[in-house]
mmCIF file of C-alpha atoms in Angstrom:
data_model
loop_
_atom_site.group_PDB
_atom_site.id
_atom_site.type_symbol
_atom_site.label_atom_id
_atom_site.label_comp_id
_atom_site.label_asym_id
_atom_site.label_seq_id
_atom_site.Cartn_x
_atom_site.Cartn_y
_atom_site.Cartn_z
ATOM 1 C CA MET A 299 -77.426 -25.862 -94.467
ATOM 2 C CA HIS A 300 -80.071 -28.424 -93.539
ATOM 3 C CA GLY A 301 -81.899 -29.223 -90.332
ATOM 4 C CA TYR A 302 -83.576 -32.435 -89.383
ATOM 5 C CA GLY A 303 -86.898 -32.968 -87.706
ATOM 6 C CA THR A 304 -90.561 -33.422 -88.374
ATOM 7 C CA ASN A 305 -92.272 -31.085 -90.765
ATOM 8 C CA GLY A 306 -95.462 -32.932 -91.557
ATOM 9 C CA ARG A 307 -93.729 -34.956 -94.287
ATOM 10 C CA GLY A 308 -91.995 -37.493 -92.084
ATOM 11 C CA LEU A 309 -89.392 -38.035 -89.400
ATOM 12 C CA GLY A 310 -85.767 -37.142 -89.996
ATOM 13 C CA GLU A 311 -86.391 -35.504 -93.351
ATOM 14 C CA ALA A 312 -83.950 -32.734 -94.248
ATOM 15 C CA ARG A 313 -85.357 -29.227 -94.233
ATOM 16 C CA SER A 314 -83.806 -26.160 -95.746
ATOM 17 C CA LEU A 315 -82.914 -23.094 -93.732
ATOM 18 C CA GLY A 316 -85.798 -21.294 -95.438
ATOM 19 C CA GLU A 317 -88.267 -23.946 -94.294
ATOM 20 C CA LEU A 318 -86.955 -23.740 -90.737
ATOM 21 C CA ALA A 319 -87.186 -19.934 -90.826
ATOM 22 C CA ARG A 320 -90.802 -20.080 -92.051
ATOM 23 C CA GLU A 321 -91.704 -22.608 -89.359
ATOM 24 C CA HIS A 322 -90.266 -20.391 -86.610
ATOM 25 C CA ALA A 323 -91.136 -16.996 -88.147
ATOM 26 C CA LEU A 324 -93.754 -16.102 -85.530
ATOM 27 C CA LEU A 325 -91.681 -17.231 -82.550
ATOM 28 C CA PRO A 326 -89.989 -13.833 -81.912
ATOM 29 C CA LEU A 327 -93.374 -12.112 -82.120
ATOM 30 C CA ARG A 328 -94.892 -14.678 -79.730
ATOM 31 C CA ILE A 329 -92.085 -14.174 -77.230
ATOM 32 C CA PHE A 330 -92.275 -10.371 -77.432
ATOM 33 C CA LEU A 331 -96.058 -10.174 -77.123
ATOM 34 C CA GLY A 332 -96.234 -12.890 -74.469
ATOM 35 C CA VAL A 333 -93.584 -11.311 -72.247
ATOM 36 C CA THR A 334 -94.971 -7.800 -72.819
ATOM 37 C CA PHE A 335 -98.537 -8.747 -71.908
ATOM 38 C CA ILE A 336 -97.438 -10.745 -68.858
ATOM 39 C CA TYR A 337 -95.411 -7.732 -67.739
ATOM 40 C CA ALA A 338 -98.333 -5.360 -68.397
ATOM 41 C CA GLY A 339 -100.726 -7.520 -66.395
ATOM 42 C CA LEU A 340 -98.316 -7.942 -63.480
ATOM 43 C CA ASP A 341 -97.461 -4.238 -63.551
ATOM 44 C CA LYS A 342 -101.133 -3.350 -63.143
ATOM 45 C CA LEU A 343 -101.721 -5.983 -60.451
ATOM 46 C CA THR A 344 -98.801 -4.690 -58.373
ATOM 47 C CA ASP A 345 -99.605 -0.975 -58.776
ATOM 48 C CA SER A 346 -101.473 0.151 -55.652
ATOM 49 C CA ALA A 347 -102.976 3.189 -57.403
ATOM 50 C CA PHE A 348 -104.114 1.551 -60.654
ATOM 51 C CA PHE A 349 -107.401 0.010 -59.499
ATOM 52 C CA HIS A 350 -108.781 3.148 -57.823
ATOM 53 C CA ALA A 351 -111.614 5.188 -59.282
ATOM 54 C CA THR A 352 -109.734 8.461 -58.724
ATOM 55 C CA GLY A 353 -106.212 9.681 -58.136
ATOM 56 C CA ALA A 354 -102.933 9.841 -59.984
ATOM 57 C CA GLY A 355 -102.199 6.702 -61.974
ATOM 58 C CA SER A 356 -105.682 5.233 -61.479
ATOM 59 C CA ILE A 357 -107.712 3.520 -64.182
ATOM 60 C CA GLY A 358 -110.626 5.791 -63.279
ATOM 61 C CA GLU A 359 -108.577 8.939 -63.870
ATOM 62 C CA THR A 360 -107.310 7.579 -67.180
ATOM 63 C CA MET A 361 -110.819 6.690 -68.366
ATOM 64 C CA ASN A 362 -112.202 10.091 -67.310
ATOM 65 C CA ALA A 363 -109.345 11.832 -69.143
ATOM 66 C CA VAL A 364 -110.012 10.031 -72.444
ATOM 67 C CA ARG A 365 -113.796 9.807 -72.300
ATOM 68 C CA ASP A 366 -114.580 12.759 -74.585
ATOM 69 C CA SER A 367 -111.813 12.036 -77.091
ATOM 70 C CA SER A 368 -112.330 8.287 -77.465
ATOM 71 C CA ALA A 369 -113.836 6.693 -80.559
ATOM 72 C CA ILE A 370 -116.428 4.886 -78.439
ATOM 73 C CA PRO A 371 -117.348 6.988 -75.384
ATOM 74 C CA ALA A 372 -119.986 4.376 -74.435
ATOM 75 C CA LEU A 373 -117.182 1.845 -73.882
ATOM 76 C CA VAL A 374 -115.447 4.298 -71.563
ATOM 77 C CA ASP A 375 -118.742 4.939 -69.760
ATOM 78 C CA LEU A 376 -119.092 1.189 -69.258
ATOM 79 C CA ALA A 377 -115.572 1.036 -67.776
ATOM 80 C CA LEU A 378 -116.362 4.001 -65.530
ATOM 81 C CA LYS A 379 -119.322 2.134 -63.967
ATOM 82 C CA SER A 380 -116.728 -0.039 -62.234
ATOM 83 C CA PRO A 381 -113.200 1.263 -62.839
ATOM 84 C CA SER A 382 -111.717 -1.277 -60.448
ATOM 85 C CA GLY A 383 -113.548 -4.168 -62.135
ATOM 86 C CA PHE A 384 -112.502 -2.938 -65.565
ATOM 87 C CA GLY A 385 -108.910 -2.584 -64.371
ATOM 88 C CA TYR A 386 -108.870 -6.139 -63.011
ATOM 89 C CA ALA A 387 -110.440 -7.455 -66.225
ATOM 90 C CA ILE A 388 -107.708 -5.785 -68.299
ATOM 91 C CA ALA A 389 -104.899 -6.908 -65.958
ATOM 92 C CA PHE A 390 -106.027 -10.547 -65.728
ATOM 93 C CA GLY A 391 -106.854 -10.535 -69.441
ATOM 94 C CA GLU A 392 -103.340 -9.347 -70.285
ATOM 95 C CA LEU A 393 -101.868 -11.956 -67.972
ATOM 96 C CA ALA A 394 -103.916 -14.799 -69.495
ATOM 97 C CA VAL A 395 -103.188 -13.658 -73.046
ATOM 98 C CA GLY A 396 -99.472 -13.314 -72.298
ATOM 99 C CA ILE A 397 -99.161 -16.737 -70.656
ATOM 100 C CA GLY A 398 -101.150 -18.466 -73.403
ATOM 101 C CA THR A 399 -99.088 -16.773 -76.089
ATOM 102 C CA LEU A 400 -95.731 -17.424 -74.465
ATOM 103 C CA LEU A 401 -96.516 -21.101 -73.838
ATOM 104 C CA GLY A 402 -98.242 -21.476 -77.181
ATOM 105 C CA LEU A 403 -101.368 -22.839 -75.527
ATOM 106 C CA TRP A 404 -104.553 -22.133 -77.454
ATOM 107 C CA THR A 405 -102.461 -19.555 -79.246
ATOM 108 C CA ARG A 406 -105.106 -18.357 -81.667
ATOM 109 C CA ILE A 407 -107.587 -17.811 -78.822
ATOM 110 C CA ALA A 408 -104.935 -16.035 -76.734
ATOM 111 C CA ALA A 409 -104.032 -13.872 -79.734
ATOM 112 C CA LEU A 410 -107.702 -13.047 -80.289
ATOM 113 C CA GLY A 411 -107.788 -11.915 -76.653
ATOM 114 C CA GLY A 412 -104.752 -9.736 -77.398
ATOM 115 C CA VAL A 413 -106.563 -8.293 -80.421
ATOM 116 C CA LEU A 414 -109.623 -7.456 -78.324
ATOM 117 C CA ILE A 415 -107.583 -5.855 -75.531
ATOM 118 C CA SER A 416 -105.492 -3.840 -77.983
ATOM 119 C CA LEU A 417 -108.560 -2.819 -79.994
ATOM 120 C CA SER A 418 -110.435 -1.668 -76.895
ATOM 121 C CA LEU A 419 -107.416 0.329 -75.693
ATOM 122 C CA TRP A 420 -106.878 1.842 -79.152
ATOM 123 C CA LEU A 421 -110.535 2.906 -79.431
ATOM 124 C CA THR A 422 -110.504 4.430 -75.953
ATOM 125 C CA VAL A 423 -107.160 5.362 -74.411
ATOM 126 C CA SER A 424 -104.981 6.013 -77.456
ATOM 127 C CA TRP A 425 -107.599 7.100 -79.997
ATOM 128 C CA GLN A 426 -106.726 10.787 -79.570
ATOM 129 C CA VAL A 427 -102.990 10.253 -80.226
ATOM 130 C CA SER A 428 -102.022 12.242 -83.289
ATOM 131 C CA PRO A 429 -100.540 11.307 -85.622
ATOM 132 C CA TYR A 430 -101.959 7.810 -85.180
ATOM 133 C CA TYR A 431 -98.604 6.040 -85.564
ATOM 134 C CA LEU A 432 -97.401 7.491 -82.265
ATOM 135 C CA GLY A 433 -99.964 5.413 -80.368
ATOM 136 C CA ASN A 434 -98.815 1.908 -79.534
ATOM 137 C CA ASP A 435 -102.185 0.139 -79.150
ATOM 138 C CA LEU A 436 -102.810 0.115 -82.916
ATOM 139 C CA ALA A 437 -99.366 -1.417 -83.499
ATOM 140 C CA TYR A 438 -100.088 -4.115 -80.890
ATOM 141 C CA LEU A 439 -103.437 -4.789 -82.559
ATOM 142 C CA MET A 440 -101.673 -5.360 -85.891
ATOM 143 C CA ALA A 441 -98.951 -7.489 -84.231
ATOM 144 C CA TRP A 442 -101.560 -9.878 -82.814
ATOM 145 C CA LEU A 443 -103.200 -10.574 -86.184
ATOM 146 C CA PRO A 444 -100.451 -12.898 -87.578
ATOM 147 C CA LEU A 445 -100.765 -15.025 -84.438
ATOM 148 C CA VAL A 446 -104.550 -15.186 -84.835
ATOM 149 C CA LEU A 447 -104.028 -16.384 -88.408
ATOM 150 C CA GLY A 448 -100.941 -18.569 -87.957
ATOM 151 C CA GLY A 449 -101.098 -19.867 -84.412
ATOM 152 C CA ALA A 450 -97.942 -21.347 -82.904
ATOM 153 C CA ALA A 451 -96.297 -23.848 -85.214
ATOM 154 C CA SER A 452 -93.199 -24.446 -83.119
ATOM 155 C CA PHE A 453 -92.014 -24.516 -79.517
ATOM 156 C CA SER A 454 -95.587 -24.532 -78.275
ATOM 157 C CA LEU A 455 -97.976 -26.631 -76.284
ATOM 158 C CA ASP A 456 -100.358 -26.421 -79.257
ATOM 159 C CA ALA A 457 -97.769 -28.141 -81.499
ATOM 160 C CA LEU A 458 -97.047 -30.743 -78.817
ATOM 161 C CA LEU A 459 -100.745 -31.554 -78.392
ATOM 162 C CA THR A 460 -101.240 -31.746 -82.169
ATOM 163 C CA SER A 461 -98.265 -34.088 -82.485
ATOM 164 C CA ARG A 462 -99.641 -36.358 -79.744
ATOM 165 C CA ARG A 463 -103.088 -36.460 -81.391
ATOM 166 C CA ARG A 464 -101.496 -37.472 -84.701
ATOM 167 C CA ARG A 465 -99.538 -40.305 -83.023
ATOM 168 C CA ILE A 466 -102.685 -41.639 -81.324
ATOM 169 C CA ARG A 467 -104.575 -41.882 -84.629
#
């Protein structure tokens, strides 16, 4: 089975199913991570309790609960100086990362943002999870790395912009 399209070697050139699969290999991961991070950001932004310094479901309560068991207590202390500010930074960061990833706009930068968010949450909130594979932040961290390395080769604004730049030259 052959598909037709551009693959860097010319217009209308036949491509094998394997080539098409390689070109689109990161698309399911992009969709999953993009939708998940958009949902996570919106979920935080619409949760009336999340941005409070104290109380059930608040970012402050979560940070206080994990402070002594985190890998980097100083990072938790920094978040506790302004729990609301930290909560908004995480929520808007997740939203920006998710939108960039889903649209494929500055994908590597968006994925790096996903790495940093996941790393910070792994080193603070889910560090104490034992065994480690039960915590999801480490898995998200690893899932972002292929997008940092590979970017968005297909169905992305990055690919569209690259294609336009090539036509202008």
